[in-house]
mmCIF file of C-alpha atoms and ligand atoms in Angstrom:
data_model
loop_
_atom_site.group_PDB
_atom_site.id
_atom_site.type_symbol
_atom_site.label_atom_id
_atom_site.label_comp_id
_atom_site.label_asym_id
_atom_site.label_seq_id
_atom_site.Cartn_x
_atom_site.Cartn_y
_atom_site.Cartn_z
ATOM 1 C CA MET A 1 0.003 -0.173 -0.459
ATOM 2 C CA LYS A 2 1.497 3.258 -0.992
ATOM 3 C CA ILE A 3 -0.120 6.816 -0.181
ATOM 4 C CA LEU A 4 0.691 9.855 -0.809
ATOM 5 C CA ILE A 5 -0.056 12.897 1.645
ATOM 6 C CA THR A 6 0.175 15.841 0.306
ATOM 7 C CA GLY A 7 1.070 19.171 2.981
ATOM 8 C CA GLY A 8 2.676 16.322 5.532
ATOM 9 C CA ALA A 9 5.399 19.385 5.860
ATOM 10 C CA GLY A 10 2.571 21.440 7.912
ATOM 11 C CA PHE A 11 0.906 20.772 11.295
ATOM 12 C CA ILE A 12 -1.897 18.024 10.476
ATOM 13 C CA GLY A 13 0.163 16.627 7.596
ATOM 14 C CA GLY A 14 3.165 16.311 9.223
ATOM 15 C CA ASN A 15 1.820 14.358 12.472
ATOM 16 C CA PHE A 16 -0.152 11.929 10.113
ATOM 17 C CA VAL A 17 2.903 11.170 8.395
ATOM 18 C CA HIS A 18 3.950 10.054 12.166
ATOM 19 C CA TYR A 19 0.734 8.719 12.836
ATOM 20 C CA MET A 20 0.990 6.701 9.694
ATOM 21 C CA LEU A 21 4.691 5.320 9.776
ATOM 22 C CA LYS A 22 3.604 4.227 13.462
ATOM 23 C CA GLU A 23 0.291 2.721 12.760
ATOM 24 C CA HIS A 24 1.383 1.268 9.502
ATOM 25 C CA LYS A 25 4.832 -0.120 9.386
ATOM 26 C CA GLU A 26 4.028 -2.031 6.242
ATOM 27 C CA TYR A 27 3.265 0.519 4.185
ATOM 28 C CA ASP A 28 4.525 3.510 2.202
ATOM 29 C CA ILE A 29 4.745 7.247 2.613
ATOM 30 C CA VAL A 30 4.997 9.029 -0.083
ATOM 31 C CA CYS A 31 4.860 13.295 1.302
ATOM 32 C CA VAL A 32 4.841 16.311 -1.700
ATOM 33 C CA ASP A 33 4.464 19.765 -0.248
ATOM 34 C CA ALA A 34 6.231 22.729 -1.440
ATOM 35 C CA LEU A 35 7.613 24.131 1.883
ATOM 36 C CA THR A 36 5.713 27.756 2.268
ATOM 37 C CA TYR A 37 6.217 29.661 5.203
ATOM 38 C CA ALA A 38 3.675 27.060 6.797
ATOM 39 C CA GLY A 39 6.085 24.437 5.610
ATOM 40 C CA ASN A 40 9.106 23.060 7.728
ATOM 41 C CA LEU A 41 11.269 20.011 7.237
ATOM 42 C CA GLU A 42 12.175 20.216 11.058
ATOM 43 C CA THR A 43 8.855 18.377 11.611
ATOM 44 C CA LEU A 44 9.779 15.964 9.125
ATOM 45 C CA LYS A 45 13.100 15.109 10.355
ATOM 46 C CA PRO A 46 13.134 11.894 12.394
ATOM 47 C CA VAL A 47 11.322 9.701 9.297
ATOM 48 C CA MET A 48 13.327 11.739 6.871
ATOM 49 C CA ASP A 49 15.978 8.609 6.639
ATOM 50 C CA ASN A 50 13.011 5.600 7.254
ATOM 51 C CA LEU A 51 13.099 4.412 4.097
ATOM 52 C CA LYS A 52 9.721 3.835 4.346
ATOM 53 C CA PHE A 53 9.582 7.624 3.704
ATOM 54 C CA LYS A 54 10.027 9.676 0.400
ATOM 55 C CA PHE A 55 9.914 13.160 0.780
ATOM 56 C CA ILE A 56 9.044 15.614 -2.445
ATOM 57 C CA LYS A 57 9.279 19.374 -2.468
ATOM 58 C CA ALA A 58 6.495 20.167 -5.708
ATOM 59 C CA ASP A 59 3.958 21.920 -5.693
ATOM 60 C CA ILE A 60 0.622 21.147 -5.969
ATOM 61 C CA THR A 61 -0.757 23.671 -8.793
ATOM 62 C CA ASP A 62 2.003 23.132 -10.713
ATOM 63 C CA ARG A 63 -0.361 20.166 -13.004
ATOM 64 C CA ARG A 64 3.109 19.458 -15.007
ATOM 65 C CA GLU A 65 4.695 17.933 -12.188
ATOM 66 C CA ILE A 66 2.079 16.992 -9.940
ATOM 67 C CA TYR A 67 1.577 14.239 -13.264
ATOM 68 C CA LYS A 68 4.588 13.294 -13.017
ATOM 69 C CA ILE A 69 4.800 11.993 -10.087
ATOM 70 C CA PHE A 70 1.426 9.951 -9.640
ATOM 71 C CA GLU A 71 3.066 8.257 -13.230
ATOM 72 C CA VAL A 72 6.360 7.577 -11.120
ATOM 73 C CA GLU A 73 4.566 6.831 -7.425
ATOM 74 C CA ASN A 74 1.259 5.449 -8.488
ATOM 75 C CA PRO A 75 -0.240 5.889 -5.117
ATOM 76 C CA ASP A 76 -3.446 3.306 -3.710
ATOM 77 C CA ILE A 77 -4.631 6.114 -1.677
ATOM 78 C CA VAL A 78 -4.186 10.192 -2.029
ATOM 79 C CA VAL A 79 -4.674 12.348 1.011
ATOM 80 C CA ASN A 80 -4.621 15.858 0.719
ATOM 81 C CA PHE A 81 -3.964 18.283 2.967
ATOM 82 C CA ALA A 82 -1.735 20.887 1.109
ATOM 83 C CA ALA A 83 -3.669 24.193 2.545
ATOM 84 C CA GLU A 84 -3.411 28.041 2.591
ATOM 85 C CA SER A 85 -4.785 27.962 6.202
ATOM 86 C CA HIS A 86 -5.181 30.613 8.201
ATOM 87 C CA VAL A 87 -8.722 32.645 7.882
ATOM 88 C CA ASP A 88 -6.302 36.510 9.140
ATOM 89 C CA ARG A 89 -3.887 36.107 6.248
ATOM 90 C CA SER A 90 -7.047 34.795 4.062
ATOM 91 C CA ILE A 91 -8.803 38.630 4.950
ATOM 92 C CA GLU A 92 -4.980 40.414 3.694
ATOM 93 C CA ASP A 93 -4.944 38.499 0.514
ATOM 94 C CA SER A 94 -7.070 35.988 -0.863
ATOM 95 C CA GLU A 95 -6.018 34.728 -3.951
ATOM 96 C CA ILE A 96 -3.209 32.272 -3.735
ATOM 97 C CA PHE A 97 -6.078 30.991 -0.922
ATOM 98 C CA LEU A 98 -7.868 30.061 -4.145
ATOM 99 C CA ARG A 99 -5.178 28.943 -5.750
ATOM 100 C CA THR A 100 -3.698 26.594 -3.750
ATOM 101 C CA ASN A 101 -7.331 25.611 -2.265
ATOM 102 C CA VAL A 102 -9.215 25.393 -4.789
ATOM 103 C CA MET A 103 -6.705 24.919 -7.981
ATOM 104 C CA GLY A 104 -5.219 22.287 -6.453
ATOM 105 C CA THR A 105 -7.626 20.259 -5.441
ATOM 106 C CA GLN A 106 -8.412 20.066 -9.175
ATOM 107 C CA VAL A 107 -5.183 19.204 -10.273
ATOM 108 C CA LEU A 108 -5.084 16.605 -7.666
ATOM 109 C CA LEU A 109 -8.597 15.329 -8.441
ATOM 110 C CA ASP A 110 -7.138 15.167 -12.404
ATOM 111 C CA ALA A 111 -4.320 13.573 -11.071
ATOM 112 C CA CYS A 112 -6.651 10.225 -10.120
ATOM 113 C CA LYS A 113 -8.864 10.379 -12.515
ATOM 114 C CA LYS A 114 -6.141 10.019 -14.878
ATOM 115 C CA TYR A 115 -3.863 7.369 -12.706
ATOM 116 C CA GLY A 116 -7.544 4.818 -11.059
ATOM 117 C CA THR A 117 -5.649 5.805 -8.210
ATOM 118 C CA ARG A 118 -8.260 3.950 -5.499
ATOM 119 C CA ARG A 119 -8.927 6.474 -2.945
ATOM 120 C CA TYR A 120 -8.990 10.279 -2.937
ATOM 121 C CA HIS A 121 -9.305 11.780 0.698
ATOM 122 C CA GLN A 122 -10.156 15.700 1.341
ATOM 123 C CA VAL A 123 -8.963 16.536 4.239
ATOM 124 C CA SER A 124 -11.849 19.786 4.617
ATOM 125 C CA THR A 125 -12.809 21.609 7.585
ATOM 126 C CA ASP A 126 -15.946 22.678 9.900
ATOM 127 C CA GLU A 127 -15.461 26.187 9.146
ATOM 128 C CA VAL A 128 -17.305 25.236 5.840
ATOM 129 C CA TYR A 129 -20.550 25.067 7.290
ATOM 130 C CA GLY A 130 -20.034 29.055 8.801
ATOM 131 C CA ASP A 131 -21.017 29.358 12.466
ATOM 132 C CA LEU A 132 -23.557 28.602 15.249
ATOM 133 C CA PRO A 133 -24.962 31.520 17.530
ATOM 134 C CA LEU A 134 -23.873 31.827 20.545
ATOM 135 C CA GLY A 135 -25.175 30.520 23.638
ATOM 136 C CA ARG A 136 -27.656 27.774 21.719
ATOM 137 C CA ILE A 137 -25.346 24.695 23.027
ATOM 138 C CA ASP A 138 -28.135 22.725 21.333
ATOM 139 C CA LEU A 139 -27.109 23.086 17.794
ATOM 140 C CA PHE A 140 -24.451 21.649 16.759
ATOM 141 C CA PHE A 141 -23.070 20.750 12.676
ATOM 142 C CA THR A 142 -23.734 17.615 11.352
ATOM 143 C CA GLU A 143 -23.351 16.533 7.812
ATOM 144 C CA GLU A 144 -26.627 17.813 6.736
ATOM 145 C CA THR A 145 -25.856 21.776 7.889
ATOM 146 C CA PRO A 146 -25.650 24.027 4.170
ATOM 147 C CA ILE A 147 -22.503 24.889 3.761
ATOM 148 C CA HIS A 148 -22.548 28.938 3.987
ATOM 149 C CA THR A 149 -19.112 30.650 4.106
ATOM 150 C CA SER A 150 -17.860 33.470 6.031
ATOM 151 C CA SER A 151 -14.145 33.953 5.362
ATOM 152 C CA PRO A 152 -11.820 33.743 2.065
ATOM 153 C CA TYR A 153 -10.391 30.862 3.730
ATOM 154 C CA SER A 154 -13.868 28.779 4.285
ATOM 155 C CA ALA A 155 -15.153 29.864 0.895
ATOM 156 C CA SER A 156 -11.978 27.678 -0.974
ATOM 157 C CA LYS A 157 -11.965 25.102 1.498
ATOM 158 C CA ALA A 158 -15.818 24.855 0.423
ATOM 159 C CA SER A 159 -15.202 25.236 -3.372
ATOM 160 C CA ALA A 160 -12.350 22.606 -3.632
ATOM 161 C CA ASP A 161 -14.958 20.590 -1.389
ATOM 162 C CA LEU A 162 -18.349 21.038 -3.704
ATOM 163 C CA LEU A 163 -15.597 20.037 -6.378
ATOM 164 C CA VAL A 164 -14.652 16.829 -4.950
ATOM 165 C CA GLN A 165 -17.961 15.849 -5.373
ATOM 166 C CA ALA A 166 -18.243 17.202 -8.941
ATOM 167 C CA TYR A 167 -16.060 14.352 -9.474
ATOM 168 C CA HIS A 168 -17.357 11.827 -7.789
ATOM 169 C CA ARG A 169 -21.149 12.518 -9.205
ATOM 170 C CA THR A 170 -19.126 12.858 -12.860
ATOM 171 C CA HIS A 171 -16.761 10.719 -12.912
ATOM 172 C CA LYS A 172 -17.248 8.109 -10.896
ATOM 173 C CA LEU A 173 -14.002 9.469 -8.692
ATOM 174 C CA PRO A 174 -13.770 7.456 -5.232
ATOM 175 C CA VAL A 175 -13.944 10.013 -3.184
ATOM 176 C CA THR A 176 -14.230 10.783 0.972
ATOM 177 C CA ILE A 177 -14.013 14.281 2.430
ATOM 178 C CA SER A 178 -13.652 14.578 6.455
ATOM 179 C CA ARG A 179 -14.560 17.891 8.212
ATOM 180 C CA CYS A 180 -12.914 18.511 11.796
ATOM 181 C CA SER A 181 -12.735 21.306 14.131
ATOM 182 C CA ASN A 182 -9.912 23.241 14.913
ATOM 183 C CA ASN A 183 -6.694 20.455 15.944
ATOM 184 C CA TYR A 184 -3.907 21.622 18.000
ATOM 185 C CA GLY A 185 -0.682 19.533 18.937
ATOM 186 C CA PRO A 186 2.772 19.443 18.490
ATOM 187 C CA TYR A 187 4.237 21.412 15.015
ATOM 188 C CA HIS A 188 1.367 24.168 15.316
ATOM 189 C CA PHE A 189 2.724 27.173 13.155
ATOM 190 C CA PRO A 190 2.771 30.132 15.873
ATOM 191 C CA GLU A 191 0.485 32.309 14.174
ATOM 192 C CA LYS A 192 -2.580 30.154 15.820
ATOM 193 C CA LEU A 193 -4.254 30.561 18.672
ATOM 194 C CA ILE A 194 -2.817 27.920 20.716
ATOM 195 C CA PRO A 195 0.966 28.285 19.596
ATOM 196 C CA LEU A 196 0.958 32.033 19.195
ATOM 197 C CA MET A 197 -0.817 31.946 23.279
ATOM 198 C CA ILE A 198 2.057 29.435 23.997
ATOM 199 C CA SER A 199 5.293 31.068 22.658
ATOM 200 C CA ASN A 200 4.195 34.502 24.113
ATOM 201 C CA VAL A 201 3.733 33.219 27.355
ATOM 202 C CA LEU A 202 6.945 32.121 27.542
ATOM 203 C CA ASN A 203 8.450 35.266 25.550
ATOM 204 C CA ARG A 204 6.608 37.459 28.083
ATOM 205 C CA LYS A 205 4.869 38.862 25.152
ATOM 206 C CA PRO A 206 0.742 40.427 24.910
ATOM 207 C CA LEU A 207 -1.486 37.574 24.696
ATOM 208 C CA PRO A 208 -3.989 39.120 21.806
ATOM 209 C CA VAL A 209 -7.519 38.024 22.384
ATOM 210 C CA TYR A 210 -9.645 39.528 19.021
ATOM 211 C CA GLY A 211 -12.880 40.984 20.549
ATOM 212 C CA LYS A 212 -13.890 39.804 24.109
ATOM 213 C CA GLY A 213 -12.984 36.428 23.654
ATOM 214 C CA GLU A 214 -16.052 34.752 23.419
ATOM 215 C CA ASN A 215 -15.726 33.294 20.432
ATOM 216 C CA VAL A 216 -16.314 29.404 21.004
ATOM 217 C CA ARG A 217 -14.017 27.255 18.787
ATOM 218 C CA ASP A 218 -14.316 22.925 19.622
ATOM 219 C CA TRP A 219 -10.612 21.993 20.181
ATOM 220 C CA LEU A 220 -8.953 18.119 19.330
ATOM 221 C CA TYR A 221 -5.798 17.020 20.425
ATOM 222 C CA VAL A 222 -4.155 16.048 16.125
ATOM 223 C CA GLU A 223 -3.628 12.937 17.170
ATOM 224 C CA ASP A 224 -7.572 11.888 16.985
ATOM 225 C CA HIS A 225 -8.006 13.464 14.120
ATOM 226 C CA CYS A 226 -4.965 11.706 12.429
ATOM 227 C CA ARG A 227 -7.069 8.875 12.922
ATOM 228 C CA ALA A 228 -9.742 8.696 12.568
ATOM 229 C CA ILE A 229 -8.973 10.123 9.149
ATOM 230 C CA ASP A 230 -6.895 6.274 8.752
ATOM 231 C CA LEU A 231 -10.193 4.886 9.190
ATOM 232 C CA ILE A 232 -11.765 7.273 6.712
ATOM 233 C CA ILE A 233 -8.888 5.977 3.999
ATOM 234 C CA HIS A 234 -9.867 2.150 4.483
ATOM 235 C CA SER A 235 -13.394 1.755 6.066
ATOM 236 C CA GLY A 236 -15.487 4.970 5.142
ATOM 237 C CA LYS A 237 -18.298 4.743 2.538
ATOM 238 C CA VAL A 238 -17.256 6.626 -0.851
ATOM 239 C CA GLY A 239 -18.279 9.455 -1.684
ATOM 240 C CA GLU A 240 -19.382 9.993 1.987
ATOM 241 C CA VAL A 241 -18.894 13.244 4.170
ATOM 242 C CA TYR A 242 -17.891 12.800 7.901
ATOM 243 C CA ASN A 243 -17.864 15.226 10.582
ATOM 244 C CA ILE A 244 -14.931 15.205 13.253
ATOM 245 C CA GLY A 245 -15.499 16.443 16.885
ATOM 246 C CA GLY A 246 -15.587 15.651 20.128
ATOM 247 C CA HIS A 247 -16.937 18.118 21.885
ATOM 248 C CA ASN A 248 -14.421 19.914 23.364
ATOM 249 C CA GLU A 249 -15.488 23.682 23.035
ATOM 250 C CA ARG A 250 -14.305 26.865 24.719
ATOM 251 C CA THR A 251 -14.312 30.665 24.454
ATOM 252 C CA ASN A 252 -10.720 31.935 23.657
ATOM 253 C CA LEU A 253 -10.911 33.283 26.619
ATOM 254 C CA GLU A 254 -10.751 30.115 28.000
ATOM 255 C CA VAL A 255 -8.081 28.432 26.629
ATOM 256 C CA VAL A 256 -5.749 31.385 26.713
ATOM 257 C CA LYS A 257 -6.745 31.782 30.902
ATOM 258 C CA THR A 258 -5.698 28.222 30.443
ATOM 259 C CA ILE A 259 -2.849 27.931 28.937
ATOM 260 C CA ILE A 260 -1.473 31.579 31.832
ATOM 261 C CA LYS A 261 -2.577 28.701 34.454
ATOM 262 C CA GLU A 262 -0.793 26.005 33.118
ATOM 263 C CA LEU A 263 2.367 28.071 32.786
ATOM 264 C CA ASP A 264 2.426 29.814 36.358
ATOM 265 C CA ALA A 265 1.673 33.473 33.924
ATOM 266 C CA SER A 266 0.041 36.398 34.916
ATOM 267 C CA GLU A 267 -3.882 37.579 33.500
ATOM 268 C CA ASP A 268 -2.228 40.733 32.920
ATOM 269 C CA LEU A 269 -0.707 39.412 30.040
ATOM 270 C CA ILE A 270 -3.918 39.400 28.223
ATOM 271 C CA THR A 271 -4.627 42.453 26.088
ATOM 272 C CA TYR A 272 -8.040 42.637 23.613
ATOM 273 C CA VAL A 273 -7.506 43.778 20.049
ATOM 274 C CA THR A 274 -9.792 44.579 17.116
ATOM 275 C CA ASP A 275 -12.032 41.804 16.655
ATOM 276 C CA ARG A 276 -11.387 40.312 13.232
ATOM 277 C CA ALA A 277 -13.610 41.035 10.862
ATOM 278 C CA GLY A 278 -16.208 38.550 9.742
ATOM 279 C CA HIS A 279 -14.864 36.362 12.757
ATOM 280 C CA ASP A 280 -17.102 33.519 12.890
ATOM 281 C CA LEU A 281 -18.710 32.930 16.410
ATOM 282 C CA ARG A 282 -19.084 29.766 17.670
ATOM 283 C CA TYR A 283 -18.560 26.205 16.151
ATOM 284 C CA ALA A 284 -19.257 22.871 16.853
ATOM 285 C CA ILE A 285 -19.829 19.669 15.471
ATOM 286 C CA ASP A 286 -21.933 16.373 15.863
ATOM 287 C CA PRO A 287 -19.280 13.571 15.555
ATOM 288 C CA THR A 288 -22.334 10.730 15.428
ATOM 289 C CA LYS A 289 -22.358 10.101 12.197
ATOM 290 C CA ILE A 290 -18.272 9.061 12.475
ATOM 291 C CA TYR A 291 -18.937 7.350 16.052
ATOM 292 C CA GLN A 292 -22.022 5.018 14.643
ATOM 293 C CA GLU A 293 -20.451 3.896 11.199
ATOM 294 C CA LEU A 294 -16.694 4.041 12.050
ATOM 295 C CA GLY A 295 -16.739 3.390 15.222
ATOM 296 C CA TRP A 296 -14.293 6.861 16.438
ATOM 297 C CA LEU A 297 -13.984 9.146 19.304
ATOM 298 C CA PRO A 298 -11.870 11.330 20.026
ATOM 299 C CA THR A 299 -9.632 9.888 23.430
ATOM 300 C CA THR A 300 -7.298 13.207 23.857
ATOM 301 C CA ASP A 301 -10.280 15.993 25.750
ATOM 302 C CA PHE A 302 -8.541 19.578 26.317
ATOM 303 C CA GLU A 303 -7.044 19.345 29.562
ATOM 304 C CA GLU A 304 -4.608 16.788 28.987
ATOM 305 C CA GLY A 305 -4.371 18.023 25.504
ATOM 306 C CA ILE A 306 -2.933 21.132 26.711
ATOM 307 C CA LYS A 307 -0.857 19.778 29.609
ATOM 308 C CA ARG A 308 0.870 17.671 26.272
ATOM 309 C CA THR A 309 0.880 20.187 24.067
ATOM 310 C CA ILE A 310 2.311 23.100 26.337
ATOM 311 C CA THR A 311 4.918 20.308 27.382
ATOM 312 C CA TRP A 312 5.946 19.864 23.726
ATOM 313 C CA TYR A 313 6.823 23.631 23.172
ATOM 314 C CA LEU A 314 8.772 23.261 25.928
ATOM 315 C CA ASN A 315 10.821 20.126 24.736
ATOM 316 C CA ASN A 316 10.453 21.631 21.707
ATOM 317 C CA LYS A 317 11.928 25.699 21.843
ATOM 318 C CA LYS A 318 14.033 25.385 18.733
ATOM 319 C CA TRP A 319 11.467 24.092 16.147
ATOM 320 C CA TRP A 320 9.473 27.104 16.999
ATOM 321 C CA GLU A 321 12.416 29.732 18.169
ATOM 322 C CA HIS A 322 13.815 29.148 14.379
ATOM 323 C CA ILE A 323 9.493 30.267 12.373
ATOM 324 C CA ILE A 324 9.176 33.425 15.239
ATOM 325 C CA ASN A 325 12.331 34.531 14.910
ATOM 326 C CA GLY A 326 12.523 34.582 10.937
ATOM 327 C CA GLU A 327 10.540 36.128 8.527
ATOM 328 C CA TYR A 328 7.240 35.886 10.457
ATOM 329 C CA GLN A 329 7.825 38.408 12.630
ATOM 330 C CA THR A 330 7.116 40.276 9.544
ATOM 331 C CA TYR A 331 4.194 38.586 9.826
ATOM 332 C CA TYR A 332 3.518 39.554 13.371
ATOM 333 C CA GLU A 333 3.991 43.207 13.179
ATOM 334 C CA LYS A 334 1.977 43.967 9.875
ATOM 335 C CA MET A 335 -0.890 41.784 12.122
ATOM 336 C CA TYR A 336 -0.626 42.511 15.497
ATOM 337 C CA LYS A 337 1.692 46.212 15.630
ATOM 338 C CA ASP A 338 -1.949 49.354 16.358
ATOM 339 C CA ARG A 339 -4.034 46.240 16.056
HETATM 340 P P1 NAD B 401 -0.742 24.208 7.636
HETATM 341 O O1 NAD B 401 -0.694 25.670 7.102
HETATM 342 O O2 NAD B 401 0.121 23.561 9.069
HETATM 343 O O3 NAD B 401 0.368 23.474 6.575
HETATM 344 C C1 NAD B 401 -0.348 23.364 5.491
HETATM 345 C C2 NAD B 401 0.742 22.608 4.268
HETATM 346 O O4 NAD B 401 0.392 22.737 3.148
HETATM 347 C C3 NAD B 401 2.218 23.696 4.690
HETATM 348 O O5 NAD B 401 3.544 22.374 4.677
HETATM 349 C C4 NAD B 401 2.457 23.549 3.191
HETATM 350 O O6 NAD B 401 3.946 24.022 3.224
HETATM 351 C C5 NAD B 401 1.573 22.878 2.685
HETATM 352 N N1 NAD B 401 1.243 23.594 1.279
HETATM 353 C C6 NAD B 401 0.542 25.277 0.925
HETATM 354 N N2 NAD B 401 0.592 25.213 -0.278
HETATM 355 C C7 NAD B 401 0.722 23.665 -1.085
HETATM 356 C C8 NAD B 401 0.659 24.099 -2.664
HETATM 357 N N3 NAD B 401 0.028 24.468 -2.713
HETATM 358 N N4 NAD B 401 1.844 22.800 -3.131
HETATM 359 C C9 NAD B 401 2.478 21.645 -1.777
HETATM 360 N N5 NAD B 401 2.143 21.687 -0.838
HETATM 361 C C10 NAD B 401 1.800 23.000 -0.070
HETATM 362 O O7 NAD B 401 -1.843 23.648 7.653
HETATM 363 P P2 NAD B 401 -2.379 22.861 8.810
HETATM 364 O O8 NAD B 401 -3.139 23.408 10.048
HETATM 365 O O9 NAD B 401 -1.407 21.284 8.747
HETATM 366 O O10 NAD B 401 -3.874 22.196 8.071
HETATM 367 C C11 NAD B 401 -4.118 21.172 7.546
HETATM 368 C C12 NAD B 401 -5.556 21.152 6.356
HETATM 369 O O11 NAD B 401 -6.301 20.571 7.069
HETATM 370 C C13 NAD B 401 -5.938 22.011 5.817
HETATM 371 O O12 NAD B 401 -6.078 21.868 4.672
HETATM 372 C C14 NAD B 401 -6.551 22.637 6.697
HETATM 373 O O13 NAD B 401 -7.851 23.117 5.930
HETATM 374 C C15 NAD B 401 -7.254 21.259 6.965
HETATM 375 N N6 NAD B 401 -7.964 21.675 8.694
HETATM 376 C C16 NAD B 401 -7.055 22.422 10.018
HETATM 377 C C17 NAD B 401 -7.509 22.461 10.802
HETATM 378 C C18 NAD B 401 -6.936 23.287 11.507
HETATM 379 O O14 NAD B 401 -7.330 23.015 12.946
HETATM 380 N N7 NAD B 401 -5.504 23.359 11.515
HETATM 381 C C19 NAD B 401 -8.794 21.848 10.861
HETATM 382 C C20 NAD B 401 -9.790 21.418 9.928
HETATM 383 C C21 NAD B 401 -9.462 21.414 9.057
HETATM 384 P P1 TYD B 402 -7.471 30.227 14.888
HETATM 385 O O1 TYD B 402 -7.122 29.869 15.013
HETATM 386 O O2 TYD B 402 -7.049 31.046 13.824
HETATM 387 O O3 TYD B 402 -7.734 29.745 13.680
HETATM 388 P P2 TYD B 402 -9.700 29.389 13.021
HETATM 389 O O4 TYD B 402 -10.232 31.259 12.985
HETATM 390 O O5 TYD B 402 -9.587 28.941 11.890
HETATM 391 O O6 TYD B 402 -10.643 28.779 14.366
HETATM 392 O O7 TYD B 402 -8.476 31.381 15.930
HETATM 393 C C1 TYD B 402 -8.633 30.984 16.923
HETATM 394 C C2 TYD B 402 -9.409 31.435 17.747
HETATM 395 O O8 TYD B 402 -8.589 32.787 18.144
HETATM 396 C C3 TYD B 402 -10.521 32.958 16.047
HETATM 397 O O9 TYD B 402 -11.901 32.899 17.568
HETATM 398 C C4 TYD B 402 -9.336 33.535 16.844
HETATM 399 C C5 TYD B 402 -9.409 34.057 18.317
HETATM 400 N N1 TYD B 402 -7.925 34.307 17.988
HETATM 401 C C6 TYD B 402 -7.500 35.720 18.372
HETATM 402 O O10 TYD B 402 -7.973 35.875 19.766
HETATM 403 N N2 TYD B 402 -6.453 36.526 18.975
HETATM 404 C C7 TYD B 402 -4.867 35.492 18.092
HETATM 405 O O11 TYD B 402 -4.007 36.014 17.615
HETATM 406 C C8 TYD B 402 -5.832 34.664 17.004
HETATM 407 C C9 TYD B 402 -4.275 34.113 16.607
HETATM 408 C C10 TYD B 402 -6.760 34.153 16.646
#
């Protein structure tokens, strides 16, 4: 069995590479990644010498290059993680989001069609459902919730999902889609809420909370996401969408205060800044379908997962200090100065 993983030098893709090499020692894993600002070969360093692993630097929008890779590698399964993934960046400039998330997906779908790949899996997001109101804890996203996007990021992910479903219906391509809630864990790029707050606390920098910090996200430890995708690509029904999430809803302020407490820091570091434009209020997943069909349930709750994540950031300072001392500093200045 050969699995081609795109975006494997990023946060979730990198964790998935590690997970699959550990869980399926007989599989060949090929990682294709363009190494954008979010891709980091340090994440894959522990497996670079593994004979069952191969890294190829390539852009999923480069049709010729991607076809060449399919020609040589002939993967059984393709799992597409490659994407521009940060909402705030999509608000600044959405062009690359459309190129990578939509056109890149199209190239991969065409490659799977051309080379007869047995399964294409699209890693999508709960953000395609838009948001839920605050204070309505009875409401959840199901697979039947209409697509209703808010940010250019979520619009690009929703477009890709529609394209994947169109290739299934029209070309009979064997596809599956998963829509997961917010992930956290090791190798998370420090522009996202949890790693940003951890690294800022460790550097005694202000903690920029958007608006009043009331927005709610449904946090999932990244390894639970990896296990869900592993189940879907092996046992999920072709043509189906699976929501992934585990009832770990927290307001942003609760998340930030938990991190502060775990690191024994002061809440004085919290700084309320201008809210994100179009800010989604609440995400919450109903995972009944994946539980009933595939027996998946999350195994790590937020209290345990956040402790493990903080420990990882304490033990792997070189990984993230290297990022925040590089060109990311320019982004940080631009996004947070005078906010
Ligand atoms: P990330 O930004 O950490 O990593 C993205 C990876 O894709 C990077 O390694 C980058 O180099 C690579 N990439 C970007 N453009 C590329 C291109 N044109 N060709 C090849 N590689 C390219 O993202 P992430 O947080 O790991 O998210 C992975 C996937 O999961 C995305 O599709 C995202 O939409 C989805 N998702 C993320 C979350 C989350 O909480 N982070 C939740 C649900 C779904
Ligand atoms: P983020 O990690 O960017 O994920 P997403 O927008 O895809 O859910 O943000 C999570 C939440 O944290 C979101 O409500 C925005 C908020 N947030 C802040 O309050 N401050 C920050 O500096 C960042 C990056 C996010």
